[in-house]
Every structure is written in structure tokens, then in C-alpha cells.
Amino acid sequence: ARALTPQTAETDAIRFLVGTQSLRYDNQIHIIDFDDENNIINKNVLLHQVGEIWHISTSPADKGVLSTCYNKTSDTKVMTCAAVWRMPKELESGSHESPDDSSSNTQTLQLLCHLDNTAHGNMACVMWEPMGDGKKIISLADNNILLWDLQESSSQAVLSSSAALEGKGQLKFTSGRWSPHHNCTQIATANDTTVRGWDTRSMRQIYCIENAHGQLVRDLDFNPNKQYYLASCGDDCKVKFWDTRNVTEPVKTLEEHSHWVWNVRYNHSHDQLILTGSSDSRVILSNMVSISSEPFGHMVDDDELSDQEDQHQEEKIKEPLQDSVIATYEEHEDSVYAVEWSSADPWLFASLSYDGRLVINRVPRALKYHILL
Amino acid sequence: MAAVTAGSGAGSGAGGSPEATGGSTGGGGWRRPHGPLQRYYGPSTAEAAEAAPDPTDIDGPHFDPEVFMNKVRSECPLGQLLAREAALGREIRALDSDMQTLLYENYNKFISATDTIRKMKVDFRHMEAEMDDLAANMAAISASSARVSAALQDRHRRGAQLAGVQALLRKLQALVEVPGRLRRWAGTEPARALRCHARARAVLRHYRHLPSFRAIEDESHAIMADLAQRLRTHLRCETLDPKELTECVEMLLQLEEPPEELSEEFLSQAGTRLEAELAALEAELPAADPSGTATTPPPPASDILDFVDRGSSAFVGTLCQLAGSYRALFGGDTGRLEPFAAALATRYFELLERRLALERGLGDTSLLVRALDRFHRRLRALLELLPAGADAAAALVARAARERVDRYLRALQTFFLGCLGDVRQALAAPRPPGKEGPGLPDLLATLAASVLGQLKAVLAYVQLFTARDVAFASLPYFKGEFCVTAVREGLVVAFVRWLCHTARGFADGPAERGAPAAPPALLLLLARLCLDYENSTISYILTLTDEQFPPQDSGPAVTPGPALCGEARAAAQRLLDHYVQVQGAAVAQMLRKSVETRDWLGTVEPRNVRAVMKRVVEDITAIDVQVGQLFEEGVRRAQSSDSSRRAFSVYSSSRAPGRYAPSYTPSAPMDTHLLSNIQKLFSERIDIFSPVEFNKVSVLTGIIKISLKTLLECVRLRTLGRFGLQQVQVDGHYLQLYLWRFASDERVVQGLLDEVAASAAHRCLDPVPMEHSVVELICERG
């Protein structure tokens, strides 16, 4: 299984959606609920019969709406399509059924609309406009960027604009992210070793990082708090951080993984926390203080502190200056293809590996207090 | 002599034929008379004594007539006897006549000698009489001479008195003439005037109560005052050489001018003079560029040795001379001289420093060393005068040496880069078919040797600075600090560090941002070079350096060899890792493209191993050869031949069925999933991009791991049809057949390929694997 996403619109419960990949059985979307207090995982299964799921994303506005990219296999052809779905009402907010029931009680997704890609080729991913009202999505299909407007309560998708990447050879987008900054007018895409930025209003390229990685770029993410900062990862085992105003040199490079890095994610609220998943079966949580929006050391009201505490504080201030790997998680036995932070709890994240194992982890408590206090 | 004996032998021995005897006696008879004479005079006596006494030898000293007669009579027939007798008679006659001739000649000589003696006797008698006459005459002469001298004595005394008077008069005359002379010489030869005045002065002073003398004295005083005035103006005149200057001041001193004033005057004059010389030196330097080095200055007209030579001979020489004469003139009071000389010396140092700064190129170190040496030597004379300047001069020399060492470091670096460029070129040069280019080991050896050689050459040059015959080498700086700080740390250690750093740069730098990457072979080469440095070269270089520049015990701390070795090792490790990554990425890229571009659903039943797999095996074999040229074989974990490999898989049968299950037995996909998961619990985690060891097997294993992992990930991204799966199966088997031998642990290869097969089966719409025997057949045919 490769597809994992948090339920973006949900801010109370910790909930992830996982799409399965199976060629010979009906595919499913598993809704994973994690009860933080009782440490219980709850699972609901939705059938997704059209094909194996390669990418999944949820609407930021409506809890029940999600989109998938899936493979439609005929005898001699594989076609990746995308569609927007609505899940049954009772599952939207996570009904706490017992696990026994959920396995028997499988429900089906309700199709809202297809994103028609017959003219554009295989869909690589679908992105929802962040902070938006769930009306705009962008999909990447082969070498095209397609901007869709969802109309009539998402039952119809109208292609509002598109752009194509021209160049020699077969160009194919591998992934993209929609920037939450600049009023959501920018997206970034990756194809081969290049990272490109686009303006969604004009559908023009605004920047281009040539040879961002030595080999294929696998994933991107925007810093949620610093508008020009972008993280990318790829087959050269590196994670790089870019300032899109200066694309000649990365701001920072991490080389902690020993194989391709498939996924990189900024924590939504504390952008020094970086999560990466790699096909060396490891998930690494790094603390990149030096390039985060967090000021170096906390501003402390000196007046309120006694001298002794003051000294204590100073020691603390020095500490966070170092970028470091916080933890390496080796629970997975196979390649990790997806990592995601929970949208509800900023200290929680999930990772998904090829063999279908989903692991939910917390940021170490000590670090959490260190950041908070 | 030999002929004579032979002749006599023939005469006595050859009895038979008279003709023969006659012939022989004729020859011998002519020579025989000389025999005894020769024997008498020559060295033959010794020779004759050696021969056995033969009484029958008619010419021998032991000749016994009786024996001879008896022998002849008893041995010879009558005819021969007669012939013998006749021959002997002839011989005797010939001898007689010879004797008579000799006698006659000698007799004549004897007679003439007698005559001569007689004549001499008569002459001597005559001479005796004349000698007697001579003695008488001599006695008469001496008597008369005594008389004459007695008569002249009185006259002589008077003459002497007169001469004394005349001398006195001449002196008076001279005194009277003094003013005139002074006046005459004051213009042209002031020194002579002075001498004259000095001579006259004492007398004049003594007799000044006499009016006439006083007048003379006054007049000469006036003249001398005038002279002093003129000398002063002369002194102020610019174009005085130091000697003239000294003379001038000396004269003024003699004229009893105030020394204070004079010393000041002297110094200012000397100052102008020295300034002029400094200016001349400065003129040789290109104009100082205050705005920095906007343009590179043109090469200096003269070399440094020349410059220093001129500087020391002109400036330092003059300064010494002036200082010497100052001391001589004004005594030990050097209070004014020292600051004066110090200021000038400082300026001189500045100039020299500027000149040294011009020595940009490497030039000839020996020349520089000689120049500095000369400078130092020349300065020593000055330094006795100016102890404060010693430090400045030493510092100057030290700086120059340090500068030169730095420059050598830079030159070494350039040289190394040049070598690298050559190597790159050699690697990149297209090789004519059939002709192998220089192998990697050769290139490595050339590179290492040339770098080491250059380093040694540089050390040899630098050693000139501490050579025994160079004066400044005995300075404490050159003994201690220079060796350690400048040479060992600044040159050798810095170079090795730089080399490691550069090598690392090849691994770290170009991978970013698509700069032209170094060819993999170069990486390999450098890795080996660094490793060699770690193993032996560094310690060798350090030992060599310590030998040539023995460090002082109390010297500053030095970088230990192991630290450098560590750096070299780290660089080698980085390079080798990078090599593995680059090569792995190349192979991986090929595999990725081949998997991505193929239509795995619609493919036909496999008949062959895909060409790309063959290419992969070929490439890896080529890499194997390349690495094998430079690195050792390394240890395999499971040394196994093809046959024992089967045994191995039987041995690990607990795992094998699971491993092969997904590809060879059609079972439920969920089952295989579970099985493979369980398997992974038991098998070790494989680090794909992990550091490698310095041997061939480890390097190859790294590359293979990267390639196969790529294959695995790519297959997972595809959807395969039945024949696609079978193709993967065939390819996997083929790779296993050929790759296991390169890897240190064939289980790694096997494990990864099993995972590829499992993933392919999982990604297959219709997982019907091929018969194993068919797979083997295809692979063997391919």
C-alpha cells in the first residue's frame, strides 16, 4: 500500500485514510481512527472497486470528500485515473464501532465525479487547494497540470485551466504540492530531477530548480510558516531544503537515509520537525531548527525570571540551535512509501510501508516539552 | 756476449766439417779480442760468474791451457787439430797487433800529460814572487791613508757646524714662508696646508713673543680661518663621497672646530648620501601601487641576488663606512648615530621587503637563499653597531623564507592538480581499438611517484634555507620554529591535508547541482591514492621531513602522523563510497529506464534474457576488472562454487521454500505476503547505501546492492502481465547466475532477487510463473 493521507478537514479526531493496492482483489480505503487517550486504533473499511489506489487526498473543507488516483487495468493497458468521492455520512466523523463489526460491515464510496483525463494521460496525484473551500483541485497527469473547479456540491468537475510542460523526451510529473502561502496561488511540481514552481492564476512557471537532486525527485513539501521555503527528497537519498528565491543552492541538505527518500513532510504547526520516509524501511524525524520559523531560542521575559532561572534559561537557549535527527523509527520491514502528520494532533504521525503496515508514532515527549516551553 | 759464447760453442762443438769451422772461427775471430775487454769493463762479470767455470773456454776467466790442450788433443782428429792450430795462430797475431796499436796510442797521451805538468811547475814559481810584491805595496798605502785622515779631521768638524747653521736657517726660512705656502695650498691642497700648519703651529706658538713670529702666526691663522670657512662650504656641497666627507670633517676637526656642530653636519651629509643610495635602489623597484595589485607588476629588471648585492655593497657598505668614521672622528659618543642608522636601516629593510615581495614566481631558491645569506652576512657588520636591527633583519629573513615555503605549497598544489588533469585526460582519451591504454595501476603509480618526487624536490629546495654554509641557518628561528611550523606543518602537513581535501572535493562537490562529475575511474584512483597515503606514504613523508628538518624538543606541538592518516582514510572512504554510489547509480539508472519504458502488460512470452541485463552484467564485470586493478580481493562470507551453491540453498531450506514460493509455486498472494514478512523477520536488514570496505568484493557488493534495490523498487511501481512476470523471472535468474560471484555474501544477491521476484508476482495480474527448467534453459542459452 502506498496511499496515506490525514483527514485534513478533521481537527478533533486523529484520523488517517489508507488506500490499498491489490491487483486481484477489490481495493479498499481504510479509515484509521486513533484514540489518543486510550491508545486504541479503530478501523473502518470502504470499498474502492475501481482499482488499486496510488494516491489519496482529502478535501480541506468537507470531511467526507476525498480524491484518489487509481489504476484501471484492462487486459493490455494500465490507465491511472482520478476521481472525487464521498464517504458515507456515518463514517465522516468516525463512528466508533467495534473492530469486529467493521470488517463485516464494508460500505461503498459514493462517486462524486471523475476527473476526465483521457486527453492528458496518467494521473500522478491530486491536490486540494489548502485553506480553500474544497472547490478547487489540481491534478498532475503525465506532463500536464490541470486545474479543476468542482461545481454543484462537487458532483461535476470542470477543467478551468491547464498547462503543459514542454521539453524533449517524455516528461512526467512525479509529485506536486500546493503552497499554502501567497493566497494559494502557487504550486510546486517535481519531474525527473527538476523542481518547478507554477502560478495557478497564469499557469506559468515561476521558478525552476534544475537538478535539484542527483536522481529522481520523489516528493516535495512547503514550509507551512515560511513562505519561500520548500523541502524536497529523492532517489539520491537526500532531503534538501530550498529557498525558492535563490534556486542555485540548497539551504540545507540532509543525508540520513540509506536509500531513496519517498516522502518528506513538514509538521503543520512546528516547522522545525521534518518527517521523512524511505525505502530503507526507516522513518526519520529531524529537528531543523536553523531553518525553521521558530526563533533561535525562545524570547523569555527576563524581568520575571530570577537570576538563577535566567542562567538556566540561557543554557536552554543554546540547545535548540543544533539541527539534529530526533529519532529513527525502524518498525517497518519493507520500504516506507508514505509518511503523514496528523491534522488534529501536531505531535502524532503515521507511516505506511509496502507490506501494508501502518505505524503511528508520537514525537518524543521530551522534545515536545522542549518546543512548547 | 751471447753471440760470443755461441761462436765459441760452435767452434768447439761442431767437429765434422772444416768449412763450417772456418766460417765460424772467421766470424768469432773478428769479435773475440773484444770479449775480454768488454768483460773487463761491462756488467758482464756478473754474468760470467753465473756461468759454470769452463776450463776449456778459451775466452773464459778459468781458461786452463793444459786442460784445453788435453781436450783438444784427445778429442779432435788430426785435420781438425791442424786447422785449429792455424786458426789460433791467426787469432794470436791479430791480438798482438791490436795490443800494439793500443799501447802506442796510450803512450802518446802519457807523454803530452807529462809535458803539461812540467809547464805548470814553472808558472807557479813565477806567481809566488809577484804575491810578495803586492803585500809590500799594501802596507805602504795604509800608512799614507792614516796620515791623510789625521790631517783632515779639523776641517770636517767645521763643515758639520756650518751644515747645522744652514739647517736652522732653512727652518726659519720655512717659517717665514709658511703663510705664503699656506695661501698657495689652501686653494688646491687643503690637506697639505693643514699638515704644514700643524707643523708650524707649535713652533709659532712657542716663539710668539717674538714680534716677527707673531706676525707670521697671525697671518697663518687668518689663512686657516679662511680655509675652515671654505671647507665648511665644501662640506655642504652635495657631491661628496664618504671618503671625501670623512677627510673634510677630519680637517675641520684639526682646525679645532666645535665637534658637536660638526657631527651634526656630518650626519646630515651622510644622510643625504644614503638617502640617494636608497633612492637608487628604490628606483629599481616598480612604483608602489597604492591601490593594491591592479596590474601585475612587470618582472623586476635584475634578479634578487643582484639587487641584494648592490644594496649591501652600496648602502650597507656606505653606512658601515660612515658609522666607522663617525666613531673614529667623534669618539665613543654614539648617542646621535644610533637613531640615525636605525632609521635608515629600517628604510632599507622596507625596500628589501618590497623587493622580496616581487619574487612571486618560484624562481631559483638557491639564488634567493644566497641573496638572503649575503644580506644577512653584510648586515652583521652593521648589527654590531645597531643591536636593535638584528631582530628586524632576522624577522625579514624568516618572513622571506616563510613566504617561499608558502609559495612552494601553492606550487605543489598546482602541480598535483596538473597531474590530476593528466590522469583525467589519460582516462578520457579514446583508446585505439586493440591497444590498451595505460592501466589504472600505472596511472596510480605515475601519479603517486610524481607527486612524491615533487614533494621531495621541494623539500630539497627548502632545505637550502637550513644548509650549514648559510649564515642565517644558525638563527634560533631556523633551527626550531622554521623546521616545525613552516616546513613540517606549513608545507608537508598542509599539503597532505589539502590533498585529502581536494580528493574529498571530488566526492562531495560535483554530485551537487550537476557540475561536471569526475569520471568514476578517477574516484577509484584517488581513493586508492588516499589509502596508500594512509598506509605508508604519510609516515614516510613525515619521517623524511623529520630527518631533514629535525624538530626541536621544545618546539611547538606538531600534528601527529596518525591524525593525518585518519584524514586520508576518511577521504579514501568517502571517495570509495562515492564511487560505489556513482557506479551503482549508473547501473541503477539503466535498470530503471528499462523497467519504466517497457510495456509489461502486453509483452510476449520471454524467449531471451533482456539485453539490458546482459549489459548490466557486462558493466559490473568491467567495474570488477577496474576495481580489481587497484584493490585487493577481499573476503567472501560464503566462498562457494556453483555446485556448492546448490548445497547452500538446500542447507538454508528452512527459508528457501518461502523465498521461492511466490515465483515458483502458484499460491495465494496473501500467503506469500505473510511468508515473506516472516522471512524478513529472520533475515538481516540490508543497508543499501552503506559504507564499503577497501576491497574489491565489498565495492562490488555495494554496487550490486544499489542496482538490485533499484530494480525492486521499479518493479513495484509497475503492473505486470503473465509474460511480464516470466520475463522478470528470467532476468532475475540470469542476474543471479552471473552476479553472485561478485558479491561478498551471495545471500544478499539472492535475497534481493527473491524480493524482486516476490514483488513482481505481487504486481502481476495473472501470476503464472515459468517452469524453472525453462528459465534455466533460457538463461544458459542467453
XYZ file of N, CA, C and O in Angstrom, chain B residues 140-285:
584
model
N 152.291 50.054 2.434
C 152.635 51.463 2.172
C 151.363 52.313 2.057
O 151.260 53.384 2.639
N 150.387 51.754 1.376
C 149.138 52.501 1.170
C 148.467 52.798 2.467
O 148.069 53.934 2.743
N 148.350 51.873 3.353
C 147.641 52.077 4.606
C 148.350 53.125 5.437
O 147.707 53.969 6.087
N 149.543 53.159 5.441
C 150.310 54.144 6.218
C 149.983 55.554 5.736
O 149.645 56.435 6.541
N 150.002 55.750 4.444
C 149.763 57.102 3.932
C 148.325 57.541 4.175
O 148.050 58.695 4.497
N 147.387 56.631 4.108
C 145.986 56.978 4.329
C 145.775 57.442 5.757
O 145.062 58.407 6.008
N 146.345 56.837 6.741
C 146.259 57.251 8.134
C 146.734 58.674 8.253
O 146.114 59.497 8.952
N 147.763 58.958 7.561
C 148.291 60.306 7.644
C 147.297 61.325 7.082
O 147.036 62.347 7.697
N 146.713 61.038 5.978
C 145.777 61.970 5.345
C 144.589 62.249 6.257
O 144.231 63.389 6.488
N 144.028 61.258 6.868
C 142.825 61.454 7.692
C 143.158 62.272 8.914
O 142.369 63.124 9.333
N 144.231 62.085 9.496
C 144.662 62.895 10.627
C 144.704 64.349 10.195
O 144.276 65.246 10.943
N 145.152 64.604 9.031
C 145.282 65.981 8.552
C 143.905 66.617 8.331
O 143.710 67.793 8.596
N 142.882 65.824 7.919
C 141.588 66.407 7.530
C 140.595 66.563 8.667
O 139.579 67.213 8.526
N 140.860 66.026 9.844
C 139.871 65.957 10.922
C 139.348 67.331 11.296
O 138.138 67.561 11.444
N 140.081 68.240 11.465
C 139.727 69.572 11.905
C 138.749 70.205 10.905
O 137.695 70.728 11.284
N 139.096 70.089 9.635
C 138.257 70.648 8.582
C 136.841 70.064 8.616
O 135.842 70.759 8.505
N 136.769 68.865 8.848
C 135.487 68.151 8.865
C 134.579 68.702 9.943
O 133.384 68.972 9.733
N 135.132 68.951 11.169
C 134.325 69.439 12.267
C 133.686 70.760 11.900
O 132.520 71.015 12.144
N 134.469 71.589 11.301
C 133.930 72.896 10.940
C 132.798 72.785 9.912
O 131.786 73.467 9.977
N 133.029 71.908 8.992
C 131.976 71.674 7.973
C 130.655 71.306 8.631
O 129.609 71.838 8.300
N 130.681 70.392 9.595
C 129.456 69.946 10.263
C 128.757 71.110 10.937
O 127.528 71.261 10.831
N 129.546 71.980 11.611
C 128.956 73.145 12.276
C 128.205 74.011 11.276
O 127.050 74.392 11.498
N 128.842 74.218 10.166
C 128.245 75.051 9.124
C 126.920 74.448 8.635
O 125.918 75.132 8.470
N 126.922 73.128 8.479
C 125.695 72.457 7.999
C 124.553 72.680 8.976
O 123.428 72.988 8.595
N 124.858 72.570 10.342
C 123.827 72.796 11.360
C 123.243 74.190 11.230
O 122.026 74.367 11.242
N 124.085 75.143 11.074
C 123.626 76.525 10.966
C 122.697 76.674 9.760
O 121.636 77.296 9.837
N 123.167 76.006 8.716
C 122.346 76.160 7.498
C 120.945 75.564 7.681
O 119.947 76.135 7.272
N 120.862 74.436 8.358
C 119.552 73.813 8.575
C 118.645 74.735 9.365
O 117.458 74.916 9.042
N 119.214 75.331 10.419
C 118.444 76.243 11.235
C 117.912 77.374 10.389
O 116.724 77.737 10.461
N 118.787 77.861 9.577
C 118.383 78.962 8.718
C 117.253 78.540 7.796
O 116.296 79.271 7.583
N 117.380 77.282 7.296
C 116.336 76.816 6.372
C 114.984 76.729 7.081
O 113.941 77.061 6.537
N 115.036 76.267 8.327
C 113.777 76.188 9.070
C 113.155 77.557 9.235
O 111.935 77.741 9.058
N 113.983 78.508 9.617
C 113.475 79.864 9.775
C 112.849 80.337 8.478
O 111.759 80.900 8.454
N 113.612 80.026 7.458
C 113.107 80.408 6.131
C 111.723 79.808 5.896
O 110.793 80.463 5.455
N 111.603 78.488 6.268
C 110.324 77.792 6.064
C 109.213 78.475 6.845
O 108.101 78.678 6.353
N 109.561 78.831 8.116
C 108.557 79.507 8.922
C 108.096 80.790 8.266
O 106.906 81.103 8.227
N 109.059 81.489 7.771
C 108.709 82.753 7.110
C 107.833 82.476 5.891
O 106.894 83.205 5.617
N 108.173 81.347 5.279
C 107.409 81.062 4.069
C 106.018 80.483 4.336
O 105.196 80.361 3.423
N 105.791 80.086 5.598
C 104.527 79.386 5.913
C 103.277 80.103 5.369
O 102.479 79.492 4.654
N 103.103 81.344 5.674
C 101.871 81.985 5.176
C 101.730 81.882 3.663
O 100.643 81.551 3.174
N 102.889 82.097 2.999
C 102.820 82.024 1.529
C 102.372 80.657 1.065
O 101.456 80.495 0.258
N 103.010 79.669 1.681
C 102.655 78.297 1.269
C 101.212 77.967 1.581
O 100.495 77.380 0.795
N 100.886 78.382 2.804
C 99.507 78.103 3.195
C 98.542 78.708 2.187
O 97.573 78.090 1.774
N 98.872 79.920 1.832
C 97.976 80.596 0.900
C 97.907 79.828 -0.427
O 96.854 79.633 -1.016
N 99.094 79.335 -0.809
C 99.137 78.667 -2.091
C 98.337 77.346 -2.068
O 97.616 77.003 -2.980
N 98.531 76.590 -0.978
C 97.896 75.264 -0.940
C 96.448 75.293 -0.504
O 95.704 74.355 -0.755
N 96.108 76.351 0.239
C 94.741 76.363 0.773
C 93.720 76.180 -0.344
O 92.693 75.523 -0.157
N 94.080 76.732 -1.459
C 93.142 76.602 -2.593
C 93.063 75.191 -3.115
O 91.985 74.644 -3.300
N 94.224 74.626 -3.347
C 94.237 73.370 -4.086
C 94.377 72.155 -3.188
O 93.677 71.161 -3.385
N 95.291 72.224 -2.263
C 95.533 71.021 -1.483
C 95.367 71.325 -0.011
O 96.354 71.510 0.730
N 94.185 71.370 0.458
C 93.949 71.779 1.835
C 94.636 70.845 2.831
O 95.102 71.302 3.875
N 94.732 69.582 2.470
C 95.334 68.647 3.400
C 96.797 69.027 3.647
O 97.269 69.022 4.791
N 97.469 69.374 2.569
C 98.880 69.712 2.687
C 99.038 70.983 3.509
O 99.940 71.071 4.352
N 98.131 71.922 3.254
C 98.172 73.163 4.019
C 98.009 72.887 5.491
O 98.726 73.432 6.328
N 97.100 71.964 5.760
C 96.858 71.634 7.158
C 98.083 71.032 7.800
O 98.448 71.382 8.924
N 98.684 70.088 7.067
C 99.877 69.440 7.603
C 100.931 70.497 7.913
O 101.554 70.491 8.969
N 101.082 71.381 6.959
C 102.082 72.430 7.078
C 101.788 73.301 8.293
O 102.650 73.590 9.115
N 100.541 73.631 8.437
C 100.133 74.485 9.538
C 100.364 73.785 10.854
O 100.872 74.382 11.808
N 100.003 72.519 10.866
C 100.155 71.789 12.111
C 101.625 71.760 12.530
O 101.942 71.881 13.716
N 102.502 71.569 11.523
C 103.935 71.538 11.840
C 104.388 72.869 12.406
O 105.108 72.943 13.388
N 103.915 73.903 11.749
C 104.414 75.224 12.127
C 103.789 75.732 13.420
O 104.393 76.532 14.127
N 102.605 75.231 13.706
C 101.849 75.855 14.762
C 102.558 75.825 16.110
O 102.689 76.850 16.789
N 103.096 74.630 16.420
C 103.727 74.518 17.732
C 104.888 75.506 17.866
O 105.025 76.224 18.883
N 105.690 75.552 16.828
C 106.854 76.438 16.875
C 106.383 77.883 17.017
O 106.897 78.654 17.849
N 105.401 78.196 16.217
C 104.932 79.578 16.213
C 104.390 79.953 17.585
O 104.668 81.036 18.118
N 103.681 78.988 18.161
C 103.107 79.297 19.440
C 104.216 79.508 20.462
O 104.146 80.385 21.323
N 105.263 78.675 20.284
C 106.374 78.763 21.225
C 107.084 80.124 21.138
O 107.482 80.707 22.135
N 107.236 80.559 19.952
C 108.000 81.798 19.773
C 107.127 83.016 19.527
O 107.560 83.997 18.938
N 105.891 82.971 19.998
C 105.006 84.050 19.632
C 105.387 85.378 20.287
O 104.932 86.439 19.886
N 106.298 85.293 21.335
C 106.683 86.564 21.975
C 107.596 87.365 21.070
O 107.789 88.548 21.270
N 108.142 86.684 20.098
C 108.971 87.457 19.161
C 108.057 88.093 18.121
O 107.214 87.408 17.538
N 108.207 89.344 17.927
C 107.244 90.052 17.056
C 107.175 89.493 15.645
O 106.094 89.354 15.087
N 108.350 89.134 15.119
C 108.310 88.663 13.726
C 107.513 87.374 13.598
O 106.707 87.188 12.694
N 107.701 86.490 14.584
C 106.955 85.220 14.544
C 105.470 85.432 14.710
O 104.650 84.769 14.109
N 105.187 86.432 15.614
C 103.763 86.677 15.846
C 103.053 87.104 14.558
O 101.942 86.643 14.264
N 103.764 87.928 13.854
C 103.155 88.363 12.591
C 102.842 87.166 11.702
O 101.750 87.022 11.132
N 103.853 86.270 11.657
C 103.643 85.065 10.828
C 102.447 84.272 11.319
O 101.572 83.837 10.559
N 102.397 84.134 12.659
C 101.307 83.322 13.218
C 99.948 83.929 12.885
O 99.010 83.226 12.491
N 99.870 85.255 13.077
C 98.591 85.897 12.796
C 98.157 85.676 11.355
O 96.998 85.338 11.069
N 99.164 85.826 10.533
C 98.805 85.678 9.117
C 98.309 84.273 8.814
O 97.267 84.067 8.171
N 99.057 83.285 9.367
C 98.630 81.898 9.074
C 97.271 81.604 9.689
O 96.453 80.876 9.122
N 97.019 82.183 10.866
C 95.701 81.998 11.468
C 94.596 82.469 10.549
O 93.600 81.772 10.355
N 94.854 83.661 10.041
C 93.847 84.218 9.131
C 93.603 83.279 7.959
O 92.456 82.980 7.585
N 94.720 82.781 7.453
C 94.573 81.877 6.298
C 93.794 80.640 6.685
O 92.886 80.174 5.968
N 94.123 80.090 7.850
C 93.458 78.854 8.245
C 91.974 79.089 8.477
O 91.133 78.239 8.164
N 91.654 80.226 9.077
C 90.232 80.529 9.277
C 89.508 80.559 7.941
O 88.403 79.994 7.792
N 90.202 81.194 7.021
C 89.630 81.234 5.678
C 89.427 79.830 5.128
O 88.375 79.481 4.576
N 90.462 78.998 5.361
C 90.397 77.620 4.882
C 89.220 76.873 5.518
O 88.456 76.163 4.844
N 89.093 77.066 6.838
C 87.991 76.404 7.537
C 86.655 76.799 6.920
O 85.783 75.960 6.684
N 86.568 78.099 6.646
C 85.337 78.584 6.033
C 85.063 77.856 4.727
O 83.963 77.361 4.468
N 86.149 77.748 3.948
C 85.957 77.122 2.648
C 85.606 75.636 2.767
O 84.799 75.094 2.026
N 86.252 75.008 3.760
C 85.952 73.581 3.963
C 84.490 73.372 4.337
O 83.842 72.421 3.904
N 84.001 74.289 5.118
C 82.607 74.147 5.512
C 81.663 74.238 4.317
O 80.726 73.450 4.188
N 81.959 75.196 3.500
C 81.106 75.283 2.303
C 81.238 74.016 1.488
O 80.255 73.475 0.976
N 82.474 73.505 1.433
C 82.702 72.274 0.694
C 81.888 71.133 1.281
O 81.288 70.320 0.584
N 81.869 71.132 2.595
C 81.155 70.067 3.301
C 79.675 70.095 2.948
O 79.026 69.062 2.842
N 79.181 71.292 2.781
C 77.753 71.365 2.483
C 77.421 70.975 1.051
O 76.291 70.691 0.732
N 78.459 71.015 0.283
C 78.235 70.658 -1.126
C 77.759 69.205 -1.224
O 78.142 68.344 -0.436
N 76.945 68.909 -2.166
C 76.217 67.624 -2.189
C 77.083 66.434 -2.574
O 76.957 65.361 -2.032
N 77.926 66.668 -3.536
C 78.539 65.506 -4.176
C 79.835 65.086 -3.505
O 80.890 65.100 -4.126
N 79.714 64.715 -2.291
C 80.907 64.229 -1.614
C 80.789 62.730 -1.459
O 79.740 62.240 -1.060
N 81.845 62.001 -1.754
C 81.732 60.596 -1.406
C 82.196 60.442 0.038
O 82.787 61.349 0.615
N 81.857 59.319 0.632
C 82.076 59.214 2.073
C 83.530 59.499 2.464
O 83.786 60.067 3.526
N 84.458 59.131 1.578
C 85.862 59.307 1.942
C 86.179 60.799 2.034
O 86.772 61.269 3.014
N 85.768 61.510 1.006
C 85.992 62.955 0.999
C 85.342 63.594 2.214
O 85.923 64.466 2.867
N 84.158 63.113 2.471
C 83.423 63.653 3.594
C 84.210 63.469 4.876
O 84.405 64.408 5.665
N 84.668 62.258 5.040
C 85.423 61.968 6.247
C 86.666 62.858 6.315
O 86.962 63.445 7.365
N 87.359 62.968 5.217
C 88.581 63.797 5.194
C 88.252 65.226 5.594
O 88.931 65.834 6.416
N 87.205 65.692 4.977
C 86.803 67.059 5.189
C 86.542 67.325 6.660
O 87.040 68.279 7.258
N 85.767 66.416 7.243
C 85.417 66.603 8.639
C 86.656 66.455 9.508
O 86.848 67.187 10.484
N 87.493 65.566 9.105
C 88.712 65.359 9.878
C 89.531 66.641 9.908
O 90.044 67.072 10.945
N 89.639 67.271 8.738
C 90.397 68.508 8.654
C 89.775 69.577 9.517
O 90.463 70.305 10.231
N 88.482 69.634 9.461
C 87.815 70.650 10.259
C 88.068 70.411 11.738
O 88.253 71.353 12.515
N 88.100 69.147 12.081
C 88.366 68.831 13.471
C 89.752 69.306 13.847
O 89.982 69.838 14.943
N 90.659 69.096 12.933
C 92.028 69.525 13.208
C 92.086 71.022 13.342
O 92.921 71.555 14.060
N 91.209 71.683 12.679
C 91.166 73.137 12.776
C 90.460 73.587 14.039
O 90.101 74.736 14.187
N 90.170 72.598 14.873
C 89.590 72.865 16.186
C 88.229 73.538 16.077
O 87.896 74.482 16.783
N 87.440 73.018 15.124
C 86.057 73.468 15.057
C 85.264 72.706 16.113
O 85.663 71.609 16.523
N 84.111 73.209 16.543
C 83.344 72.514 17.601
C 82.809 71.171 17.092
O 82.127 71.132 16.066
N 83.118 70.077 17.761
C 82.744 68.746 17.280
C 81.232 68.522 17.247
O 80.738 67.816 16.382
N 80.516 69.100 18.178
C 79.065 68.914 18.185
C 78.460 69.288 16.844
O 77.774 68.499 16.193
N 78.790 70.523 16.508
C 78.257 71.068 15.270
C 78.673 70.208 14.092
O 77.883 69.880 13.214
N 79.945 69.819 14.157
C 80.471 69.038 13.037
C 79.760 67.702 12.915
O 79.417 67.253 11.824
N 79.540 67.053 14.036
C 78.911 65.727 13.957
C 77.525 65.847 13.348
O 77.101 65.005 12.543
N 76.865 66.907 13.705
C 75.545 67.100 13.128
C 75.631 67.281 11.617
O 74.909 66.642 10.837
N 76.555 68.138 11.280
C 76.786 68.404 9.864
C 77.097 67.097 9.127
O 76.556 66.794 8.076
N 77.956 66.334 9.748
C 78.404 65.067 9.165
C 77.224 64.126 8.931
O 77.051 63.548 7.864
N 76.414 64.007 9.976
C 75.291 63.079 9.859
C 74.325 63.533 8.785
O 73.793 62.718 8.020
N 74.098 64.798 8.727
C 73.118 65.235 7.727
C 73.655 64.976 6.329
O 72.930 64.526 5.442
N 74.962 65.230 6.178
C 75.555 64.934 4.873
C 75.439 63.451 4.557
O 75.021 63.052 3.478
N 75.821 62.631 5.538
C 75.756 61.182 5.333
C 74.333 60.770 5.013
O 74.087 59.922 4.157
N 73.432 61.415 5.714
C 72.019 61.116 5.481
C 71.650 61.351 4.035
O 71.083 60.470 3.386
N 71.996 62.502 3.507
C 71.653 62.781 2.108
C 72.257 61.719 1.203
O 71.613 61.203 0.285
N 73.465 61.436 1.514
C 74.188 60.474 0.688
C 73.457 59.116 0.680
O 73.188 58.531 -0.355
N 73.136 58.635 1.872
C 72.494 57.328 1.980
C 71.097 57.348 1.385
O 70.657 56.382 0.759
N 70.452 58.480 1.603
C 69.121 58.612 1.003
C 69.215 58.434 -0.504
O 68.390 57.754 -1.119
N 70.244 59.061 -1.059
C 70.411 58.967 -2.510
C 70.572 57.511 -2.913
O 69.991 57.041 -3.893
N 71.326 56.764 -2.127
C 71.530 55.369 -2.496
C 70.244 54.564 -2.372
O 69.931 53.711 -3.194
N 69.542 54.857 -1.298
C 68.264 54.173 -1.142
C 67.341 54.490 -2.311
O 66.643 53.624 -2.831
N 67.395 55.762 -2.697
C 66.529 56.152 -3.808
C 66.924 55.396 -5.071
O 66.058 54.959 -5.840
N 68.230 55.216 -5.246
C 68.669 54.464 -6.425
C 68.121 53.048 -6.371
O 67.677 52.484 -7.374
N 68.173 52.456 -5.162
C 67.634 51.100 -5.027
C 66.138 51.090 -5.308
O 65.609 50.202 -5.966
N 65.514 52.097 -4.780
C 64.067 52.135 -4.917
C 63.663 52.281 -6.379
O 62.639 51.760 -6.804
N 64.514 53.001 -7.094
C 64.180 53.218 -8.499
C 64.082 51.893 -9.247
O 63.375 51.773 -10.246
N 64.783 50.881 -8.733
C 64.719 49.582 -9.423
C 63.403 48.876 -9.188
O 62.990 48.030 -9.959
N 62.808 49.227 -8.064
C 61.521 48.592 -7.794
C 60.467 49.261 -8.645
O 60.512 50.462 -8.859
